[in-house]
Coordinates of C-alpha atoms in Angstrom, one line a residue:
Chain A
M1 CA 94.3 128.5 78.8
A2 CA 98.1 128.9 77.6
N3 CA 98.5 125.0 77.7
E4 CA 101.2 123.0 75.4
K5 CA 100.2 121.7 72.5
T6 CA 101.2 117.8 72.7
T7 CA 100.3 115.6 69.5
I8 CA 99.5 111.7 69.6
Q9 CA 103.4 111.6 68.5
E10 CA 104.4 112.5 71.8
L11 CA 102.3 110.4 74.0
A12 CA 103.0 107.7 71.0
D13 CA 106.9 107.8 72.6
R14 CA 106.0 107.8 75.9
F15 CA 103.6 105.1 75.5
A16 CA 106.1 103.0 74.2
E17 CA 108.9 103.6 76.4
R18 CA 106.6 102.6 79.0
N19 CA 105.0 99.6 77.3
H20 CA 108.7 98.3 76.2
C21 CA 107.8 98.1 72.3
P22 CA 109.0 99.9 69.4
R23 CA 107.4 103.1 68.6
S24 CA 105.6 102.0 65.4
V25 CA 103.7 99.6 66.9
A26 CA 102.9 102.2 69.5
E27 CA 101.8 104.7 67.1
M28 CA 100.1 102.1 65.6
F29 CA 97.9 100.5 68.0
L30 CA 97.1 104.6 69.6
K31 CA 95.6 105.2 66.1
R32 CA 93.7 102.0 66.2
V33 CA 92.0 102.7 69.4
F34 CA 91.0 106.3 68.0
E35 CA 89.8 104.6 65.0
Q36 CA 88.1 102.0 66.9
I37 CA 86.1 104.7 68.7
K38 CA 85.7 106.8 65.7
Q39 CA 84.0 103.1 64.5
G40 CA 82.3 102.9 67.4
L41 CA 80.1 105.8 68.0
K42 CA 79.5 105.1 63.7
D43 CA 77.9 102.1 65.0
D44 CA 76.5 102.2 68.5
S45 CA 76.3 106.0 68.9
F46 CA 78.4 105.8 72.5
V47 CA 81.2 104.4 73.2
K48 CA 82.4 102.9 76.8
I49 CA 86.2 102.7 78.0
K50 CA 86.9 101.8 81.2
G51 CA 89.4 104.1 82.7
L52 CA 88.8 106.8 80.6
G53 CA 85.1 107.6 79.7
T54 CA 82.5 107.6 77.4
F55 CA 82.0 109.0 74.1
K56 CA 78.9 109.7 73.0
L57 CA 76.7 110.9 70.4
V58 CA 73.6 113.1 71.1
T59 CA 71.4 114.4 68.8
V60 CA 70.5 117.8 68.9
G61 CA 67.2 118.6 67.1
S62 CA 67.0 121.6 64.9
R63 CA 65.8 124.8 65.7
A64 CA 66.0 128.5 65.0
S65 CA 68.6 130.6 65.0
V66 CA 69.4 134.0 63.7
D67 CA 72.7 134.7 61.0
V68 CA 75.1 136.5 63.0
N69 CA 76.6 138.7 59.3
T70 CA 73.1 138.8 57.8
G71 CA 70.6 138.6 60.9
E72 CA 69.0 136.6 58.4
R73 CA 66.4 134.2 60.3
I74 CA 68.2 130.4 59.6
E75 CA 67.6 127.1 61.4
I76 CA 70.2 124.7 62.2
S77 CA 68.9 121.3 61.0
E78 CA 69.3 118.9 63.8
H79 CA 72.5 116.8 63.9
Q80 CA 74.4 114.9 66.4
R81 CA 77.2 115.8 68.9
L82 CA 79.4 114.2 70.6
V83 CA 79.6 114.2 74.3
F84 CA 82.6 113.2 76.5
T85 CA 81.9 112.0 79.7
P86 CA 85.6 111.4 82.3
D87 CA 85.9 108.0 84.3
N88 CA 86.0 109.0 87.8
S89 CA 89.0 106.8 88.1
I90 CA 90.4 109.6 86.0
K91 CA 88.6 112.3 86.9
Q92 CA 91.1 111.2 90.3
R93 CA 94.2 110.8 87.7
V94 CA 93.8 113.9 87.1
N95 CA 93.2 115.9 89.7
R96 CA 96.5 114.7 91.6
P97 CA 97.9 118.4 92.0
F98 CA 94.8 119.5 94.1
E99 CA 93.8 116.3 95.6
Q100 CA 95.3 117.3 99.1
F101 CA 91.6 119.9 99.1
E102 CA 88.6 119.1 100.7
T103 CA 84.9 120.9 100.8
V104 CA 84.7 123.2 103.8
I105 CA 82.0 124.0 105.7
L106 CA 81.7 127.7 105.9
D107 CA 79.9 129.2 109.1
D108 CA 77.6 131.6 108.8
D109 CA 78.4 134.2 109.7
S110 CA 81.9 134.0 108.1
D111 CA 82.9 136.8 105.6
I112 CA 83.2 136.2 102.3
T113 CA 83.5 139.5 100.2
G114 CA 87.0 138.8 100.3
L115 CA 86.7 135.7 97.7
D116 CA 86.0 137.9 94.6
E117 CA 88.4 139.9 95.1
V118 CA 91.2 137.1 95.2
D119 CA 89.1 135.1 91.9
D120 CA 89.9 138.2 90.1
K121 CA 92.8 138.4 90.6
N122 CA 93.9 134.9 90.0
A123 CA 95.2 134.4 86.8
D124 CA 94.6 131.6 84.5
T125 CA 97.6 129.6 84.2
F126 CA 98.3 127.0 86.1
D127 CA 102.1 127.8 87.9
E128 CA 100.4 130.8 89.5
L129 CA 97.6 129.4 90.6
D130 CA 99.1 126.6 92.1
E131 CA 101.2 129.0 93.6
E132 CA 98.1 131.4 94.8
L133 CA 96.2 128.2 96.5
S134 CA 98.7 126.4 98.5
L135 CA 98.8 129.9 100.4
E136 CA 95.1 130.4 100.4
T137 CA 93.2 127.2 100.6
P138 CA 95.7 125.3 102.7
T139 CA 96.0 128.3 105.3
K140 CA 92.1 128.0 105.2
Q141 CA 91.8 124.8 106.4
V142 CA 94.6 124.4 108.2
E143 CA 92.2 127.4 110.4
N144 CA 89.2 125.2 110.2
N145 CA 91.2 122.4 111.8
E146 CA 93.1 124.5 114.9
S147 CA 89.1 126.0 115.6
S148 CA 88.0 122.4 115.8
D149 CA 91.2 121.4 118.2
E150 CA 90.8 124.0 119.9
I151 CA 86.8 123.6 120.6
I152 CA 87.8 120.5 122.1
E153 CA 90.8 121.2 123.5
P154 CA 89.3 123.7 126.6
T155 CA 86.6 120.5 127.7
P156 CA 89.0 118.3 129.1
E157 CA 91.1 121.5 131.2
V158 CA 87.2 122.1 132.7
I159 CA 86.5 118.9 133.8
V160 CA 89.6 118.4 136.0
P161 CA 88.5 120.8 138.7
S162 CA 84.6 119.5 138.5
E163 CA 86.3 115.8 138.8
Q164 CA 88.4 116.6 141.8
H165 CA 85.0 118.4 143.0
S166 CA 83.3 114.9 143.3
Q167 CA 86.1 113.3 144.4
E168 CA 87.4 115.7 147.4
D169 CA 84.1 115.7 148.5
I170 CA 84.1 112.0 150.7
P171 CA 87.2 112.7 152.2
N172 CA 87.0 116.2 153.3
V173 CA 83.8 115.1 155.5
P174 CA 86.2 112.2 157.7
T175 CA 88.0 114.1 160.2
D176 CA 90.1 118.1 160.9
Y177 CA 93.0 115.4 159.3
Q178 CA 91.7 114.3 156.6
S179 CA 90.1 117.2 155.1
V180 CA 94.1 119.2 155.4
Y181 CA 96.5 116.4 154.7
I182 CA 94.1 115.9 151.5
G183 CA 94.0 119.6 151.3
E184 CA 97.5 118.8 150.4
Q185 CA 97.5 116.2 147.9
Q186 CA 94.7 118.1 145.9
Q187 CA 97.0 120.9 146.4
D188 CA 100.1 119.2 144.3
T189 CA 97.2 117.8 141.9
N190 CA 96.4 121.5 140.9
Q191 CA 99.6 122.3 140.5
E192 CA 100.2 120.1 138.1
E193 CA 97.3 120.4 136.8
S194 CA 95.8 124.0 136.3
D195 CA 98.0 126.7 137.3
D196 CA 94.5 129.0 136.9
L197 CA 93.0 127.0 139.4
L198 CA 96.0 127.6 142.3
A199 CA 95.8 131.2 141.1
T200 CA 91.8 131.7 141.6
S201 CA 92.1 129.8 145.1
E202 CA 95.1 131.8 146.4
E203 CA 93.0 135.5 145.6
E204 CA 90.2 133.8 147.2
A205 CA 91.9 133.0 150.1
T206 CA 91.9 136.5 151.0
A207 CA 88.1 137.0 150.0
I208 CA 87.7 133.3 151.8
P209 CA 87.5 134.6 155.1
A210 CA 84.5 137.8 154.6
S211 CA 82.6 135.3 153.1
S212 CA 81.9 131.6 152.7
T213 CA 78.9 132.0 149.9
T214 CA 81.7 133.0 147.4
D215 CA 81.3 129.5 145.1
T216 CA 79.8 131.0 142.4
P217 CA 82.5 133.4 141.5
V218 CA 85.2 130.7 141.8
T219 CA 83.4 128.7 139.6
E220 CA 82.8 131.2 137.0
S221 CA 86.3 132.7 137.9
E222 CA 87.4 129.1 136.8
E223 CA 85.6 128.2 134.0
P224 CA 86.4 131.5 131.6
T225 CA 90.2 130.8 131.9
P226 CA 91.2 127.9 129.3
P227 CA 88.8 129.8 126.5
T228 CA 90.9 132.8 127.1
D229 CA 94.0 130.9 126.4
T230 CA 93.6 129.1 123.8
V231 CA 92.1 132.0 122.3
D232 CA 95.1 134.2 122.8
S233 CA 97.5 131.0 121.4
E234 CA 94.9 131.3 118.0
S235 CA 95.1 135.1 117.7
E236 CA 99.0 134.4 118.0
H237 CA 98.6 131.8 114.9
D238 CA 96.2 134.9 113.5
D239 CA 99.0 137.3 113.4
D240 CA 101.6 134.6 111.9
D241 CA 98.8 134.2 109.2
T242 CA 98.1 137.8 108.5
E243 CA 101.8 138.2 108.0
E244 CA 101.7 135.4 105.1
E245 CA 98.8 136.2 103.7
E246 CA 98.2 140.1 103.3
D247 CA 96.0 140.3 100.6
I248 CA 93.2 139.1 102.1
P249 CA 92.5 140.9 105.2
S250 CA 89.3 141.1 105.5
R251 CA 88.3 137.2 104.6
H252 CA 90.3 136.6 107.4
T253 CA 89.1 138.9 110.5
G254 CA 86.3 137.2 109.5
Y255 CA 87.6 133.8 110.4
V256 CA 89.4 135.2 113.4
L257 CA 85.8 136.8 115.2
T258 CA 83.8 133.4 114.0
I259 CA 85.9 131.3 115.6
L260 CA 86.4 133.6 118.6
I261 CA 82.6 133.6 119.2
I262 CA 82.6 129.7 118.6
L263 CA 85.0 129.4 121.0
L264 CA 83.2 132.3 123.8
V265 CA 80.0 130.3 123.3
I266 CA 81.2 126.6 124.1
G267 CA 83.0 128.0 127.2
M268 CA 79.6 129.8 128.3
V269 CA 77.9 126.3 127.4
V270 CA 80.6 124.0 128.9
G271 CA 81.0 126.4 132.2
S272 CA 77.0 126.5 132.7
Y273 CA 77.6 123.0 132.8
F274 CA 79.6 122.5 134.8
V275 CA 78.2 125.3 137.5
G276 CA 74.7 123.1 137.5
Y277 CA 76.6 119.6 137.8
Y278 CA 78.8 121.0 140.5
R279 CA 75.7 122.7 142.5
L280 CA 73.3 119.5 142.0
L281 CA 75.2 116.6 142.2
S282 CA 77.5 118.3 145.4
P283 CA 76.2 120.1 148.3
N284 CA 79.4 119.7 150.0
G285 CA 81.2 121.2 147.1
F286 CA 82.7 124.2 149.1
S287 CA 84.5 122.5 151.8
Y288 CA 86.8 121.7 148.4
Q289 CA 87.5 124.9 147.6
E290 CA 88.2 126.0 151.3
S291 CA 90.2 123.5 152.2
A292 CA 92.2 124.2 148.4
T293 CA 92.7 128.3 150.1
I294 CA 93.2 126.9 153.3
D295 CA 96.3 125.3 151.9
S296 CA 97.2 128.5 150.4
V297 CA 96.6 130.2 153.7
K298 CA 98.7 127.9 155.7
Q299 CA 101.3 127.7 152.7
E300 CA 102.0 131.3 152.2
V301 CA 101.6 131.7 156.4
S302 CA 105.0 129.0 157.0
V303 CA 106.8 130.5 154.7
T304 CA 107.0 133.8 156.3
N305 CA 106.5 133.5 159.5
H306 CA 105.6 130.4 161.4
D307 CA 104.8 131.7 164.1
T308 CA 101.3 132.8 163.0
L309 CA 100.5 129.7 161.8
A310 CA 98.9 127.5 164.9
V311 CA 96.0 130.8 164.4
E312 CA 96.1 131.1 161.3
L313 CA 95.3 127.2 160.6
K314 CA 92.7 127.6 163.7
N315 CA 90.8 130.4 161.8
P316 CA 90.2 128.9 158.3
T317 CA 89.4 125.9 159.5
D318 CA 86.6 127.0 162.1
S319 CA 85.0 128.3 158.8
V320 CA 85.6 124.4 157.9
K321 CA 83.3 123.1 160.2
K322 CA 80.8 125.5 159.9
D323 CA 80.7 124.6 156.1
S324 CA 80.9 120.8 156.0
M325 CA 79.4 120.0 159.5
V326 CA 82.6 118.8 160.3
T327 CA 81.7 119.9 164.4
N328 CA 82.9 116.4 165.9
R329 CA 86.9 117.4 167.1
P330 CA 88.2 120.1 169.0
I331 CA 91.6 121.4 167.3
N332 CA 94.1 120.9 169.4
E333 CA 97.4 121.0 167.7
V334 CA 99.3 118.8 170.2
S335 CA 96.8 116.2 171.7
N336 CA 96.4 115.4 167.6
K337 CA 100.6 115.4 167.0
S338 CA 101.2 113.2 169.7
S339 CA 98.6 110.9 168.6
F340 CA 99.7 111.3 165.6
E341 CA 102.9 110.1 166.1
E342 CA 101.5 107.1 167.8
K343 CA 99.1 105.9 165.2
V344 CA 102.8 106.4 162.5
K345 CA 104.4 103.6 164.8
Q346 CA 100.9 101.6 164.6
Y347 CA 101.1 100.6 161.4
E348 CA 103.7 99.9 159.1
Q349 CA 104.8 102.1 157.2
L350 CA 106.1 101.6 153.5
P351 CA 109.6 101.8 152.6
G352 CA 110.6 105.6 150.5
G353 CA 106.9 106.9 150.3
D354 CA 106.0 110.3 151.0
Y355 CA 103.1 109.2 152.8
Y356 CA 102.6 108.3 156.5
I357 CA 100.4 105.4 156.9
V358 CA 98.3 106.4 159.7
G359 CA 94.4 104.5 159.5
T360 CA 92.3 103.2 157.8
L361 CA 90.2 105.7 155.4
T362 CA 87.6 103.4 154.4
T363 CA 87.0 99.6 152.5
H364 CA 86.0 98.6 149.4
T365 CA 84.4 95.2 148.2
M366 CA 86.2 94.7 144.4
K367 CA 83.5 95.4 141.9
P368 CA 83.5 93.7 138.3
G369 CA 85.3 96.7 136.4
D370 CA 87.0 97.9 139.4
T371 CA 91.4 98.0 139.9
L372 CA 93.6 99.0 141.8
L373 CA 94.4 102.5 139.4
R374 CA 91.0 103.4 139.7
L375 CA 90.4 103.3 143.3
A376 CA 93.9 105.1 143.7
R377 CA 92.5 107.9 141.8
K378 CA 89.5 108.2 142.7
H379 CA 89.8 107.8 146.9
Y380 CA 93.5 109.7 146.7
G381 CA 93.5 111.3 143.5
K382 CA 97.1 110.1 141.9
I383 CA 97.5 107.0 140.7
S384 CA 100.4 106.9 142.7
F385 CA 99.3 105.4 145.5
T386 CA 98.4 102.7 144.4
Q387 CA 101.1 101.1 145.8
Y388 CA 99.8 102.2 149.2
I389 CA 97.0 100.4 148.6
I390 CA 98.9 97.0 148.1
F391 CA 101.4 97.6 150.3
Y392 CA 98.6 98.1 153.5
N393 CA 97.1 95.2 152.2
K394 CA 99.4 92.9 151.3
I395 CA 98.4 92.0 148.2
S396 CA 101.0 89.5 146.5
N397 CA 99.6 89.6 142.7
P398 CA 98.4 93.4 142.0
D399 CA 97.3 91.9 138.7
V400 CA 95.2 89.6 140.3
I401 CA 92.5 90.9 142.7
P402 CA 89.9 88.5 143.3
L403 CA 86.4 89.5 143.1
G404 CA 84.5 89.9 146.3
M405 CA 87.8 91.3 147.9
T406 CA 88.1 93.8 150.1
L407 CA 89.9 95.9 150.1
E408 CA 91.3 98.6 152.9
L409 CA 92.4 102.3 152.0
P410 CA 94.8 102.9 154.2
R411 CA 94.7 107.2 155.6
L412 CA 97.5 108.7 154.6
V413 CA 99.9 111.9 155.7
D414 CA 102.2 113.7 154.0
K415 CA 105.6 113.3 155.4
S416 CA 106.6 116.8 154.3
Y417 CA 103.4 118.5 155.8
Q418 CA 104.8 116.7 159.2
E419 CA 107.9 118.6 159.0
I420 CA 106.0 121.3 158.8
T421 CA 103.5 121.2 161.4
N422 CA 106.2 120.2 164.3
I423 CA 107.5 123.3 163.9
P424 CA 106.1 124.7 167.3
Chain B
M1 CA 79.5 99.5 72.2
N2 CA 80.9 98.7 75.7
N3 CA 84.1 98.4 77.2
R4 CA 84.5 94.5 76.5
E5 CA 83.4 94.7 73.0
F6 CA 85.7 97.8 72.3
L7 CA 88.7 95.9 73.8
S8 CA 87.7 92.6 71.7
E9 CA 87.5 94.6 68.9
L10 CA 90.4 96.1 69.3
S11 CA 92.7 93.2 69.9
S12 CA 91.5 91.4 67.0
G13 CA 92.5 94.6 65.2
M14 CA 95.4 94.8 66.6
G15 CA 96.3 90.7 66.5
I16 CA 96.8 90.5 70.3
S17 CA 94.6 89.3 73.4
I18 CA 92.1 91.2 75.1
K19 CA 94.6 90.8 78.2
D20 CA 97.7 92.7 76.5
T21 CA 94.8 95.2 75.1
Q22 CA 93.5 96.1 78.5
K23 CA 96.7 96.9 80.0
M24 CA 98.0 99.1 76.8
M25 CA 94.6 100.5 77.5
N26 CA 95.6 101.6 80.7
D27 CA 99.2 102.3 80.0
F28 CA 98.0 104.5 77.0
I29 CA 95.0 106.0 80.1
E30 CA 98.0 106.8 82.7
E31 CA 99.9 107.7 79.8
L32 CA 97.3 110.5 78.6
A33 CA 96.8 111.9 82.3
C34 CA 100.3 112.3 83.2
L35 CA 100.8 114.9 80.1
L36 CA 97.7 116.5 80.8
N37 CA 99.0 116.6 83.9
E38 CA 102.5 118.1 82.7
S39 CA 99.7 121.1 81.6
K40 CA 99.8 119.8 77.7
D41 CA 97.1 119.5 75.5
V42 CA 96.6 116.7 73.8
T43 CA 95.5 116.6 70.2
I44 CA 94.9 114.1 68.3
Y45 CA 94.5 114.7 64.4
G46 CA 91.1 113.8 63.1
F47 CA 89.8 112.9 66.8
G48 CA 89.9 115.7 69.1
T49 CA 91.6 117.1 72.6
F50 CA 91.9 116.3 75.6
E51 CA 92.8 119.3 77.6
L52 CA 92.6 119.9 81.6
K53 CA 91.0 123.1 83.0
K54 CA 90.9 124.2 86.1
R55 CA 87.6 125.0 87.5
K56 CA 87.8 127.8 90.9
E57 CA 87.3 127.2 93.8
R58 CA 83.7 128.7 94.6
I59 CA 80.7 128.7 97.3
I60 CA 77.8 126.2 97.2
V61 CA 75.0 126.6 99.5
N62 CA 72.9 123.0 100.4
P63 CA 69.9 124.0 99.9
S64 CA 68.1 121.6 102.1
S65 CA 70.2 122.9 105.3
G66 CA 71.5 126.4 103.7
K67 CA 75.2 125.5 104.6
K68 CA 77.4 127.6 102.7
M69 CA 80.5 125.5 101.8
L70 CA 83.4 126.0 100.5
V71 CA 84.4 124.0 97.1
P72 CA 88.0 123.0 96.1
P73 CA 89.4 123.5 93.1
K74 CA 90.0 121.2 91.0
L75 CA 91.7 119.9 87.8
S76 CA 88.3 118.4 85.0
L77 CA 89.2 116.8 81.8
N78 CA 87.4 118.0 78.9
F79 CA 87.4 116.6 75.1
K80 CA 86.8 118.9 71.9
I81 CA 86.2 117.1 68.9
S82 CA 88.4 117.8 66.3
P83 CA 86.2 120.2 63.1
K84 CA 86.9 116.8 61.0
L85 CA 85.2 114.6 63.1
K86 CA 82.5 116.9 63.7
N87 CA 81.8 117.2 60.1
Q88 CA 81.4 113.9 59.8
F89 CA 78.5 113.5 62.1
T90 CA 77.1 116.5 61.2
Q91 CA 76.8 115.3 57.6
E92 CA 75.4 111.9 58.7

């Protein structure tokens, strides 16, 4: 170690400056300190100084050895050795330049063969080490952190569709209106929350008329998308890294590989969990997929050709009818439309709202823990529908809802959808 | 000799209060650490040298869990006794 050497004089200078005392006093103090340590060692054979450490005399027993020059066997007599153990506080104080580094737990299959090469390259001087370390170790840690971040990330994305599944099951069943209109709402939320889902559902739209058992492929194609996205971003990030630190490529590829494997495994686990969950808890889960696809079909059609709308609508709704057991109502566009307009007039409408209130969807008795926001999200998928609940029940103070109060949740119809269907 | 004994001896030698002695000791230690962090070895004649050594980063394996861990590099404080003092102790 090519460290610069300083003596007690410089220490005394600094000390005097810090302590605002004459230099002579400072030097005397320091000399006394070390004299005192020596004295203490002679008396007690150990001196403990708070903040600095412990000086200790350890007795080394006599042992046989060989004279290096002559080769004679000699005996090293018993003597005492001074051992210094630094205090924890000064250890940390002295390690301050490196204190940002933390111990990193490595994965079992990570490639560490590159480490030795790097270590060989390391020079002994501080400055070079500092530079290299600031390149290597932080990036390593960043990678590790990010890998943990990425692992967490996909989960909420995956959850979103499944939450919707469970929510939509309830309103999907009652009427044709409902399945179609709520489907419209779903479309909105879907567009906001994941474009992937929309894309897959649109793809499925072409396949739906052929077979109604496309449930499993859909969910499978849904689940892997978030991981691959994150993998992409990850690999981009890695490219940047390799540009920065080209000298350790082998270790780097090891990290990338590890992260990829971890992401893949977690994606599969989460995916399989939700497939099972979806199958078990929502036997009516089809209807969600169906209605979503109906909407996408309907939207495409309505954009391109209005004339085929009625026909297109009938076909998919037939399949919905079979699958989701809604067999009661015959599909009659005209009568539906007129009865719909009557209903709209019958109920008081929220001024400026995007939806018409056309009846009561269901009732709900307030329990502890229920909130209007939660109700709105549960039944309509968005908390913005709270205003309809408040309006429909004429709640004067939405902040205070008495327990046991029975709320009627309005059945809502999208005004924009209404406009579309009114073009015959 | 523990810290309290050391301080009391030192304060009586210097003719200042124990409290002041403690404060001066803290200043001295802080100043020592500053010097060391400027990558300087502090040599005290007739006593020894305080020096900072860098311990390289290394990979250890936890024997119980078998997990590999990357231990970051760190700076450790080392003390090397001066030959003069060493002789004194050896002769005794």
